[in-house]
Short mmCIF file of N, CA and C in Angstrom, two decimals:
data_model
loop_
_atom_site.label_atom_id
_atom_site.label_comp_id
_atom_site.label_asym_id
_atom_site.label_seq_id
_atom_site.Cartn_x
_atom_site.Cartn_y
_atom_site.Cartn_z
N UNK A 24 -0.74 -14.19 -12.78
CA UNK A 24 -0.83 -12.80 -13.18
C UNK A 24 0.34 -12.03 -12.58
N UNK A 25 0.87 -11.07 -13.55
CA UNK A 25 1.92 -10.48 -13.05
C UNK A 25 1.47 -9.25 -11.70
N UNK A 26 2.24 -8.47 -10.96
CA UNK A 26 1.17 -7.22 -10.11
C UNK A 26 2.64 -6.54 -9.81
N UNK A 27 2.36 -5.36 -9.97
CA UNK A 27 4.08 -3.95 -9.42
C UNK A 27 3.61 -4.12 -8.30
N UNK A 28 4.58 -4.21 -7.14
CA UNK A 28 4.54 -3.70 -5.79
C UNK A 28 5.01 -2.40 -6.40
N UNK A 29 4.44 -1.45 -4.88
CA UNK A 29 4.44 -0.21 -4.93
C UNK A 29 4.96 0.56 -3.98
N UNK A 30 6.10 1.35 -3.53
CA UNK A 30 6.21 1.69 -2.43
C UNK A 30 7.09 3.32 -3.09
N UNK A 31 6.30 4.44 -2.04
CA UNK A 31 6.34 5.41 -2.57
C UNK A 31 6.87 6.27 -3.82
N UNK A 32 5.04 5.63 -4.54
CA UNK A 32 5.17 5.82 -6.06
C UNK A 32 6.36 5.19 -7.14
N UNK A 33 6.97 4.51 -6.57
CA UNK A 33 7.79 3.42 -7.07
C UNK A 33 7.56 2.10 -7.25
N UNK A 34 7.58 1.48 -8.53
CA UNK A 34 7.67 -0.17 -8.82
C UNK A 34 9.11 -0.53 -7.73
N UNK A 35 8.86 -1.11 -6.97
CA UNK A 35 10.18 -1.52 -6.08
C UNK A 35 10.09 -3.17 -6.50
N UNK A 36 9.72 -3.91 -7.11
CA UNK A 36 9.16 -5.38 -7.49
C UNK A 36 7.89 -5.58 -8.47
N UNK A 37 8.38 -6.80 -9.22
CA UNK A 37 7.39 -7.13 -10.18
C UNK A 37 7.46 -8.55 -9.43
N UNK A 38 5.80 -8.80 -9.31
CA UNK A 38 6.03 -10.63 -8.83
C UNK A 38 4.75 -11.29 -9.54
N UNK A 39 4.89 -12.49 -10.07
CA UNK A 39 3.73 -13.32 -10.68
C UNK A 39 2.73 -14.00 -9.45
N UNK A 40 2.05 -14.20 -9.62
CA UNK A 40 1.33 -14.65 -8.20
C UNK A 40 -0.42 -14.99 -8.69
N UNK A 41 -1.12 -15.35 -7.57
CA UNK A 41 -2.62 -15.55 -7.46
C UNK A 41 -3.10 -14.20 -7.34
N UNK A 42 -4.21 -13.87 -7.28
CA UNK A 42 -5.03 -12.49 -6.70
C UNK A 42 -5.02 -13.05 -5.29
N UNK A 43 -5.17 -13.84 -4.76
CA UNK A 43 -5.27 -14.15 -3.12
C UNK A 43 -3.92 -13.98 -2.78
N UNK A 44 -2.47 -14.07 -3.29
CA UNK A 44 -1.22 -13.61 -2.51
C UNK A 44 -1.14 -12.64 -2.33
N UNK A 45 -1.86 -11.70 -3.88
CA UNK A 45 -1.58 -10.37 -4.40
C UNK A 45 -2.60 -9.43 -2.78
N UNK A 46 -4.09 -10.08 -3.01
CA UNK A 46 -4.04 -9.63 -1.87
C UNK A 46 -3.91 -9.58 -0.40
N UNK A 47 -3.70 -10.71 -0.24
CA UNK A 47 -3.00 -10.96 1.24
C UNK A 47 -1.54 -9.85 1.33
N UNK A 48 -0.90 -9.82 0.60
CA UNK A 48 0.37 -8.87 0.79
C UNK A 48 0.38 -7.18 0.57
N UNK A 49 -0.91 -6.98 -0.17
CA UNK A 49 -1.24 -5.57 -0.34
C UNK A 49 -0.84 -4.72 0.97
N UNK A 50 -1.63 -5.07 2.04
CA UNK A 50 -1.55 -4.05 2.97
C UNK A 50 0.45 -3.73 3.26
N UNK A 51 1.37 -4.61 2.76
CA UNK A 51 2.88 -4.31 3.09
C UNK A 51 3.18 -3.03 2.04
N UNK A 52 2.52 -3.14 1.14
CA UNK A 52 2.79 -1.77 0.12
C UNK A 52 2.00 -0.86 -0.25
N UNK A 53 2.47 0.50 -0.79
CA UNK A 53 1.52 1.79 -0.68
C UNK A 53 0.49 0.94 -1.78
N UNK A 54 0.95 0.33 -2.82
CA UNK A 54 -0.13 -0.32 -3.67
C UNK A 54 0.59 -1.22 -4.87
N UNK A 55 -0.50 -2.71 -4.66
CA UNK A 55 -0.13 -3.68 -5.38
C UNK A 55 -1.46 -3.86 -6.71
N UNK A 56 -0.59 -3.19 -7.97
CA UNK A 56 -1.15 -3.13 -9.10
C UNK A 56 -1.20 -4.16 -9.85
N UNK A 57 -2.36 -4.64 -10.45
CA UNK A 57 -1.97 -5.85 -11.49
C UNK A 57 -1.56 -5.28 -12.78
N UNK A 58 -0.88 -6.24 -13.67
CA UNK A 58 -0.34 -5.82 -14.68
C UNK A 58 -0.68 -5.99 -16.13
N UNK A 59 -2.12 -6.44 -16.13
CA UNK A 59 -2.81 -7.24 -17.01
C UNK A 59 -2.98 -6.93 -18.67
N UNK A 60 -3.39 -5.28 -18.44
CA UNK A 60 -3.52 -4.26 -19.77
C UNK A 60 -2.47 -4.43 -20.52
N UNK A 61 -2.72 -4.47 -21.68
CA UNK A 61 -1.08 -4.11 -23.11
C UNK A 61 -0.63 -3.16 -22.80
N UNK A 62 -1.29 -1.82 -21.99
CA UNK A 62 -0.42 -0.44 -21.63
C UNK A 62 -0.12 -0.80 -20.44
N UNK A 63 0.43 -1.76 -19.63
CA UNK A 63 1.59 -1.82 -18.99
C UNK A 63 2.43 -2.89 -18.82
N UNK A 64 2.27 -3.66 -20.31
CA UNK A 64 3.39 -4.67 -20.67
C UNK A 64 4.89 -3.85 -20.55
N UNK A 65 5.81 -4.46 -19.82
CA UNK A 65 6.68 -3.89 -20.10
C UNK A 65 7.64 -3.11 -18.50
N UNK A 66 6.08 -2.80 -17.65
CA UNK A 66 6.51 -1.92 -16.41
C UNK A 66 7.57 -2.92 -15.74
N UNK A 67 8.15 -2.07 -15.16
CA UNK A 67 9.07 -3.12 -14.03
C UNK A 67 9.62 -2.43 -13.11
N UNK A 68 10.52 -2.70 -12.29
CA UNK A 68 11.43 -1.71 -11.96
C UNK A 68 11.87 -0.83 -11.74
N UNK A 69 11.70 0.21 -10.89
CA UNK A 69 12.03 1.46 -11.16
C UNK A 69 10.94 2.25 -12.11
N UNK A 70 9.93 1.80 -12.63
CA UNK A 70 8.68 2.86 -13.12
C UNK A 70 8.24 3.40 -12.09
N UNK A 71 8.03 4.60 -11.99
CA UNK A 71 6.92 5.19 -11.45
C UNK A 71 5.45 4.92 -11.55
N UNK A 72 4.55 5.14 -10.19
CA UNK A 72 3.08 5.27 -10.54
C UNK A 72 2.63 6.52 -10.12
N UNK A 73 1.73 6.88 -10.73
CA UNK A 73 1.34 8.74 -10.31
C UNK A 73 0.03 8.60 -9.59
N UNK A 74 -0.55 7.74 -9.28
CA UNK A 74 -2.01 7.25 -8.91
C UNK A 74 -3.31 6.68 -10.40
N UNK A 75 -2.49 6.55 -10.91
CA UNK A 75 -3.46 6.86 -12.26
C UNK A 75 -2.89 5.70 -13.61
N UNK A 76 -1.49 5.60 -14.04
CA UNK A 76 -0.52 5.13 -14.36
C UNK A 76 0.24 5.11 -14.50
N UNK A 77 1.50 4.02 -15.07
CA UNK A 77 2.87 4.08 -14.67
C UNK A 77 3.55 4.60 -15.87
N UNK A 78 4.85 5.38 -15.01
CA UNK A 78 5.44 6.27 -16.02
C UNK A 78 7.32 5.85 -16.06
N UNK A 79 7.47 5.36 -17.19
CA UNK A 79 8.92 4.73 -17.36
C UNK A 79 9.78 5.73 -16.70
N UNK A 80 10.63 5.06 -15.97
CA UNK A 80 12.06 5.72 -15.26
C UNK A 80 12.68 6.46 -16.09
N UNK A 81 12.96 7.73 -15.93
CA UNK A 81 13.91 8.88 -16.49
C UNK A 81 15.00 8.36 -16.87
N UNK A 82 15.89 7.31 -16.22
CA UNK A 82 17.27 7.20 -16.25
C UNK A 82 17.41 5.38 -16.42
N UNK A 83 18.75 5.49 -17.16
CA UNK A 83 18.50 3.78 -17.31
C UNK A 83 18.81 2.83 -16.37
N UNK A 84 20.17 3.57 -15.17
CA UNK A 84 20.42 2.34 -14.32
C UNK A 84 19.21 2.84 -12.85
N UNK A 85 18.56 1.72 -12.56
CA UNK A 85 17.68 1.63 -11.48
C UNK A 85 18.08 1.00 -10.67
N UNK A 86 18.86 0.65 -9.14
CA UNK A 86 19.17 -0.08 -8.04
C UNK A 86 17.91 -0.85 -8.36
N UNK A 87 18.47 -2.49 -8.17
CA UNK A 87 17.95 -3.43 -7.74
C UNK A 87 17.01 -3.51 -6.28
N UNK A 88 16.09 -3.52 -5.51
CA UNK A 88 15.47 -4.01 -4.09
C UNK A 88 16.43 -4.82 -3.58
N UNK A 89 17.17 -4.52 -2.50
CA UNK A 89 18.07 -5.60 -1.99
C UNK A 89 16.89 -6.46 -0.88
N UNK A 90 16.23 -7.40 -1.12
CA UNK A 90 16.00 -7.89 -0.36
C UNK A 90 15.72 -9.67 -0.13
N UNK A 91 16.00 -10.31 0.85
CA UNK A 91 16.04 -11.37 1.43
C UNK A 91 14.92 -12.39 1.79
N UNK A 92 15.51 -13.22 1.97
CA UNK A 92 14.47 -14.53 2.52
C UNK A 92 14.21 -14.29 4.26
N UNK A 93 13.76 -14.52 4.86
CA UNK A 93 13.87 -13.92 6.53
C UNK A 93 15.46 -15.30 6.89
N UNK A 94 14.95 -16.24 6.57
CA UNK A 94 15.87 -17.55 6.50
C UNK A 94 17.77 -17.18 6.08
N UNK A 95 17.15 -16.40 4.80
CA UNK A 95 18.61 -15.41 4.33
C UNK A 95 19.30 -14.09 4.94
N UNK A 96 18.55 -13.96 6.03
CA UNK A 96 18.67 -12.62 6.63
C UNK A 96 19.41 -13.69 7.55
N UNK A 97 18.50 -14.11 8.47
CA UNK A 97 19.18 -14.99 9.76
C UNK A 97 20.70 -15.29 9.50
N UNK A 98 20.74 -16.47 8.25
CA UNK A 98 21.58 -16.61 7.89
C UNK A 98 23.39 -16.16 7.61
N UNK A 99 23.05 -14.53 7.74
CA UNK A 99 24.27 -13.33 7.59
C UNK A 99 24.42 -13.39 8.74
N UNK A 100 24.18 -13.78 9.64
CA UNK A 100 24.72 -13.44 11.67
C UNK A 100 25.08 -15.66 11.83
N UNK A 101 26.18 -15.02 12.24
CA UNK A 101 26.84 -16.50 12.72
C UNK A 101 26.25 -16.76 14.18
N UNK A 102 26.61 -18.59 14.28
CA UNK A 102 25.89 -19.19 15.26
C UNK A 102 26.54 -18.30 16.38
N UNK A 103 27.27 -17.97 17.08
CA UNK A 103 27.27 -17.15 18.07
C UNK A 103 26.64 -15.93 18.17
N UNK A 104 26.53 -15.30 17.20
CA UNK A 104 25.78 -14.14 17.27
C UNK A 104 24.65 -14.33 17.05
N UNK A 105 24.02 -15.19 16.92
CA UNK A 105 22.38 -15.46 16.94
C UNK A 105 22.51 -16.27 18.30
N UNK A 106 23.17 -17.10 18.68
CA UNK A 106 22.86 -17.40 20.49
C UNK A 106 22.89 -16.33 21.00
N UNK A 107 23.83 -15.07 21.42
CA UNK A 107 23.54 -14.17 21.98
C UNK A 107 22.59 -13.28 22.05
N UNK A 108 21.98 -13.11 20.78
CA UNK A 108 20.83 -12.30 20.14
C UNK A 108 19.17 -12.94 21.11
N UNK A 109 19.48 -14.43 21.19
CA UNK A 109 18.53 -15.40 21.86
C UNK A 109 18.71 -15.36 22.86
N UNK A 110 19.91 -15.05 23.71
CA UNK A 110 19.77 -15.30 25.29
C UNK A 110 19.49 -14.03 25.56
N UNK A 111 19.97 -12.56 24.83
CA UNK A 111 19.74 -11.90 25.51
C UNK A 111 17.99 -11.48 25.43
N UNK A 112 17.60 -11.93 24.57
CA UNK A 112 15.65 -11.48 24.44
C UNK A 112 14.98 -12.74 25.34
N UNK A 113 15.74 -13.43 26.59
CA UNK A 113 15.12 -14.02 27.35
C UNK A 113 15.13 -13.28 28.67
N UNK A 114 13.74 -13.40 28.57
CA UNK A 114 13.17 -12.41 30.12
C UNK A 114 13.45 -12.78 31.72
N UNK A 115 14.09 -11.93 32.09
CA UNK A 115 14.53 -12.87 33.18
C UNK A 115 14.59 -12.23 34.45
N UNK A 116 13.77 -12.62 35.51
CA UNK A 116 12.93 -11.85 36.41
C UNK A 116 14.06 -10.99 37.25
N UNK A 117 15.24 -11.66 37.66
CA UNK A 117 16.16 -11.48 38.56
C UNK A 117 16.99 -9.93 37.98
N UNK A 118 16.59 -9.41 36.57
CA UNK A 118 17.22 -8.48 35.87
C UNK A 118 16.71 -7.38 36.37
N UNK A 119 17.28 -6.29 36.17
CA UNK A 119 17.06 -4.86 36.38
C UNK A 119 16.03 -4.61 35.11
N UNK A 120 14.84 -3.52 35.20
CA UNK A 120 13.75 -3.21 34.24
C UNK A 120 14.64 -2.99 33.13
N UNK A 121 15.32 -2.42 33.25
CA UNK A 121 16.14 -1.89 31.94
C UNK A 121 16.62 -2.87 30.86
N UNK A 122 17.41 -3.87 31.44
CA UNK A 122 17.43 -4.91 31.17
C UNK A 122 16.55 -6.29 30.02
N UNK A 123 15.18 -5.59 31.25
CA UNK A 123 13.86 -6.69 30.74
C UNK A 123 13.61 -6.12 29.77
N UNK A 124 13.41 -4.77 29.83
CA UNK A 124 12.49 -4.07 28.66
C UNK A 124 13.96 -4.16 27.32
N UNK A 125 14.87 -4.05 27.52
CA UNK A 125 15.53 -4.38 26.41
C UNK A 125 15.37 -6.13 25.81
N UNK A 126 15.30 -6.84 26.71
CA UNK A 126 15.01 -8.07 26.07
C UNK A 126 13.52 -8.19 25.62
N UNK A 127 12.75 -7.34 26.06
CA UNK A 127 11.25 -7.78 25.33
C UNK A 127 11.53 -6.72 24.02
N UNK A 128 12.33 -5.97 23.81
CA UNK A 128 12.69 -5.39 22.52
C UNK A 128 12.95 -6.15 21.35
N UNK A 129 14.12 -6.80 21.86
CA UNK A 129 14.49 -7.79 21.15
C UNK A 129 13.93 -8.77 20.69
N UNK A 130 12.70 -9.59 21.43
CA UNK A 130 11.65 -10.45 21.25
C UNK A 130 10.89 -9.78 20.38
N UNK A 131 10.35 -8.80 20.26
CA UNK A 131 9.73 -7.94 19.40
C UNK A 131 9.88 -8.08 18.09
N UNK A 132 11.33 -7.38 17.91
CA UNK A 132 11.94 -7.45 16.64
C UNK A 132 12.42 -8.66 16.02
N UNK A 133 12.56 -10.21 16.49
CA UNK A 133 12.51 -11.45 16.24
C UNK A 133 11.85 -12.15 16.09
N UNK A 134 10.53 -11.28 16.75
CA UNK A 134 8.89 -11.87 16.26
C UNK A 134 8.18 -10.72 14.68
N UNK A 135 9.15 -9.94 14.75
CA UNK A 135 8.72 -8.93 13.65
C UNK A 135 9.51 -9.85 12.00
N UNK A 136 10.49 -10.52 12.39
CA UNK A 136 11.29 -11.10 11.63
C UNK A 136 10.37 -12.01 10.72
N UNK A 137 10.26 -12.69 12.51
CA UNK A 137 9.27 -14.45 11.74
C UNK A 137 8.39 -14.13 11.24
N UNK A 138 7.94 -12.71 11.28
CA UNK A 138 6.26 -13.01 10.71
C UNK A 138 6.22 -12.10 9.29
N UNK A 139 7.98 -11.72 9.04
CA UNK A 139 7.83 -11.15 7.97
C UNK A 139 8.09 -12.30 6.83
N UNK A 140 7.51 -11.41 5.53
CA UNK A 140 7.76 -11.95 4.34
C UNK A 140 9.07 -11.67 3.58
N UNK A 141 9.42 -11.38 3.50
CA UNK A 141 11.12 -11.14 3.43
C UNK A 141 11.35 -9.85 3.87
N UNK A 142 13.33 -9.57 4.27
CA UNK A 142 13.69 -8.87 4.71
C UNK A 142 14.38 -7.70 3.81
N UNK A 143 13.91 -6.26 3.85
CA UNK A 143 14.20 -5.43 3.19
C UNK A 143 15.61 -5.13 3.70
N UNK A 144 17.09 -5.72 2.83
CA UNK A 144 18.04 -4.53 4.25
C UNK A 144 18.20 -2.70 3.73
N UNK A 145 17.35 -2.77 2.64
CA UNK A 145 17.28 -0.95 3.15
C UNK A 145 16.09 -0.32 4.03
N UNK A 146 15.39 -1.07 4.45
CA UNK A 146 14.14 -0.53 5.32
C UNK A 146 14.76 0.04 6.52
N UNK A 147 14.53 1.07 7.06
CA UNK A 147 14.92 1.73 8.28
C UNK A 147 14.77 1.18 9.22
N UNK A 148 13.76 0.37 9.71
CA UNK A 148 13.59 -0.82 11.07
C UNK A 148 14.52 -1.95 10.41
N UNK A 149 14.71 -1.81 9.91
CA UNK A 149 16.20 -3.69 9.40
C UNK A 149 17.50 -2.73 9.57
N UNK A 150 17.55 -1.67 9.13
CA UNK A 150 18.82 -0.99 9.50
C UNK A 150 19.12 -0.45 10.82
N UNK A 151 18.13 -0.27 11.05
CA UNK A 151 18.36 0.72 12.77
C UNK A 151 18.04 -0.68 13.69
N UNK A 152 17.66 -1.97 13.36
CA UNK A 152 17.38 -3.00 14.51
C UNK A 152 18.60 -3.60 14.15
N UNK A 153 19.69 -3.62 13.32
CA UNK A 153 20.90 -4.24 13.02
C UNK A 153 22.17 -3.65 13.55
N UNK A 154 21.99 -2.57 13.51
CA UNK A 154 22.82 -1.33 14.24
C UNK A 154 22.72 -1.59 16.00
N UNK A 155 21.24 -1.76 16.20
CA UNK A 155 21.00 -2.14 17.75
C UNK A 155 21.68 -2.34 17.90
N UNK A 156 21.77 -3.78 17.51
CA UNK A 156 22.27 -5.22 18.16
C UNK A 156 23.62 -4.85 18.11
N UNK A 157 24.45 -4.27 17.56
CA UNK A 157 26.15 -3.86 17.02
C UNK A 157 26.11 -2.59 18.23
N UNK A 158 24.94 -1.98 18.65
CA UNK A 158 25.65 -1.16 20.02
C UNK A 158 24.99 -1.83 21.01
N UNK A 159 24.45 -2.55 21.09
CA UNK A 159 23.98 -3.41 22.51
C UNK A 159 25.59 -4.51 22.75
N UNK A 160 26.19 -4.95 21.71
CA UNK A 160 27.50 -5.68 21.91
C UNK A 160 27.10 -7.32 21.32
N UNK A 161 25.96 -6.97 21.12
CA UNK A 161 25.60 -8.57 20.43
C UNK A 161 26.11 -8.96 19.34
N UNK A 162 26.25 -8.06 18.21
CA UNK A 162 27.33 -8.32 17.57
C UNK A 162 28.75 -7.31 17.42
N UNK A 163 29.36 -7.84 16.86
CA UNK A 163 30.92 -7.40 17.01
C UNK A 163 30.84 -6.06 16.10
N UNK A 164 31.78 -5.01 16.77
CA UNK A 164 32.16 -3.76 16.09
C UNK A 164 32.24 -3.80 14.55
N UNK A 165 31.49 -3.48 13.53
CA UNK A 165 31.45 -3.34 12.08
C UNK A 165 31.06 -4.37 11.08
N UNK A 166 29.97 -5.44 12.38
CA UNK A 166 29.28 -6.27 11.37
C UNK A 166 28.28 -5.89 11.25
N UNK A 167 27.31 -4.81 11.62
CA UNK A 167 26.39 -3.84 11.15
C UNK A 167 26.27 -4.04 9.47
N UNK A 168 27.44 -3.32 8.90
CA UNK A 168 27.84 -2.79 7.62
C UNK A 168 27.94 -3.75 7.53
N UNK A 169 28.78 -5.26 7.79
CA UNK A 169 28.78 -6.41 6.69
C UNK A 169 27.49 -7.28 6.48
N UNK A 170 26.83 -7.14 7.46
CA UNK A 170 25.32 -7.97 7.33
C UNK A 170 24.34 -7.07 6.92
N UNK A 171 24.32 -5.59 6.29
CA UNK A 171 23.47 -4.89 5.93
C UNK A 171 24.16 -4.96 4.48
N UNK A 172 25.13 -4.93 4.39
CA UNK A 172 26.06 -4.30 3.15
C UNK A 172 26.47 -5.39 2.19
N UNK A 173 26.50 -6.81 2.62
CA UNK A 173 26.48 -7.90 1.69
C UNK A 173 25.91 -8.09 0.53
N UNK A 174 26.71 -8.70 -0.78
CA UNK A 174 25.52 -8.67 -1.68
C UNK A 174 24.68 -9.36 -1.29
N UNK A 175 23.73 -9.59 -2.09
CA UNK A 175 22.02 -10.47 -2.00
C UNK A 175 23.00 -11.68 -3.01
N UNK A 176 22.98 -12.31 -2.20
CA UNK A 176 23.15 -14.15 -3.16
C UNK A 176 21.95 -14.74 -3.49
N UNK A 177 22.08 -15.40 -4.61
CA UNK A 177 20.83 -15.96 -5.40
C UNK A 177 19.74 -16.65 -4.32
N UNK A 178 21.10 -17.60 -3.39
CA UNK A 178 19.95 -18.81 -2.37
C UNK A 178 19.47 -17.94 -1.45
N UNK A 179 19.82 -16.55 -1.56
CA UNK A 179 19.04 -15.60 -0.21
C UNK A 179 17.74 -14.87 -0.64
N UNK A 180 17.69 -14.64 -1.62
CA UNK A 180 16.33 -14.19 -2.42
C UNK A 180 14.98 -14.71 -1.80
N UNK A 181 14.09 -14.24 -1.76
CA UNK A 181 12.96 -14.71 -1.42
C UNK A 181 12.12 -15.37 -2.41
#
């Protein structure tokens, strides 16, 4: 069965699926609609929902969802910059608090990773935890913008 993800009043995704994925993943969006009726053959993309039903996009070009595999996210940060990313979210008693509590940050947001279902890079926590890491020094001056700003390649898709 087809179902719109929903995220403020926007189709941001159309995905085919079970009712058990559909609802296991509900709670990630304002609301996951099925698509079953002849009056909403057709929704996709960029429709609106008003609470009630969906209303075709005003305009014809709609931005694509840029988003990733968590695997495809990782993937945009090279092996050095993911060792550093790893040593520095190791807790380590001999450190100043400041220190610690920045590495249990980091553990945080690498456990927020794994346990996501793919990675949005326009979501404000994927942008502002990518930026971190580019002023913490973990990664290099203006790979922020190239690992947020990359296209989406096919094998990175979720």
């Amino acid at each position: 069965m087809q179902y719109a993800l929903i995220k403020a009043g926007r189709v941001t995704n159309v995905i085919v699926s079970s009712p058990e994925f559909a609802a296991q993943i509900a709670p990630q969006w304002e609301r996951v609609e099925p698509l079953e009726t002849e009056q909403n053959q057709g929704v996709g993309i960029g429709w609106m929902w008003n609470g009630a039903r969906f209303l075709a996009p005003a305009h014809a070009h709609v931005a694509a969802p840029r988003m990733v595999s968590v695997l495809g996210f990782r993937r945009r940060f090279t092996p050095a910059e993911k060792a550093a990313i790893e040593w520095a979210a190791v807790d380590r008693a001999d450190q100043p608090d400041a220190q610690r509590k920045q590495a249990a940050e980091l553990r945080a947001m690498l456990a927020d990773q794994a346990a996501a279902t793919f990675i949005d890079l326009d979501d404000a926590a994927t942008t502002g935890g990518v930026r971190k890491l580019e002023a913490m020094g973990l990664i290099g001056a203006g790979r922020a913008a190239q690992i947020l700003g990359a296209p989406v390649q096919l094998e990175e898709r979720p």
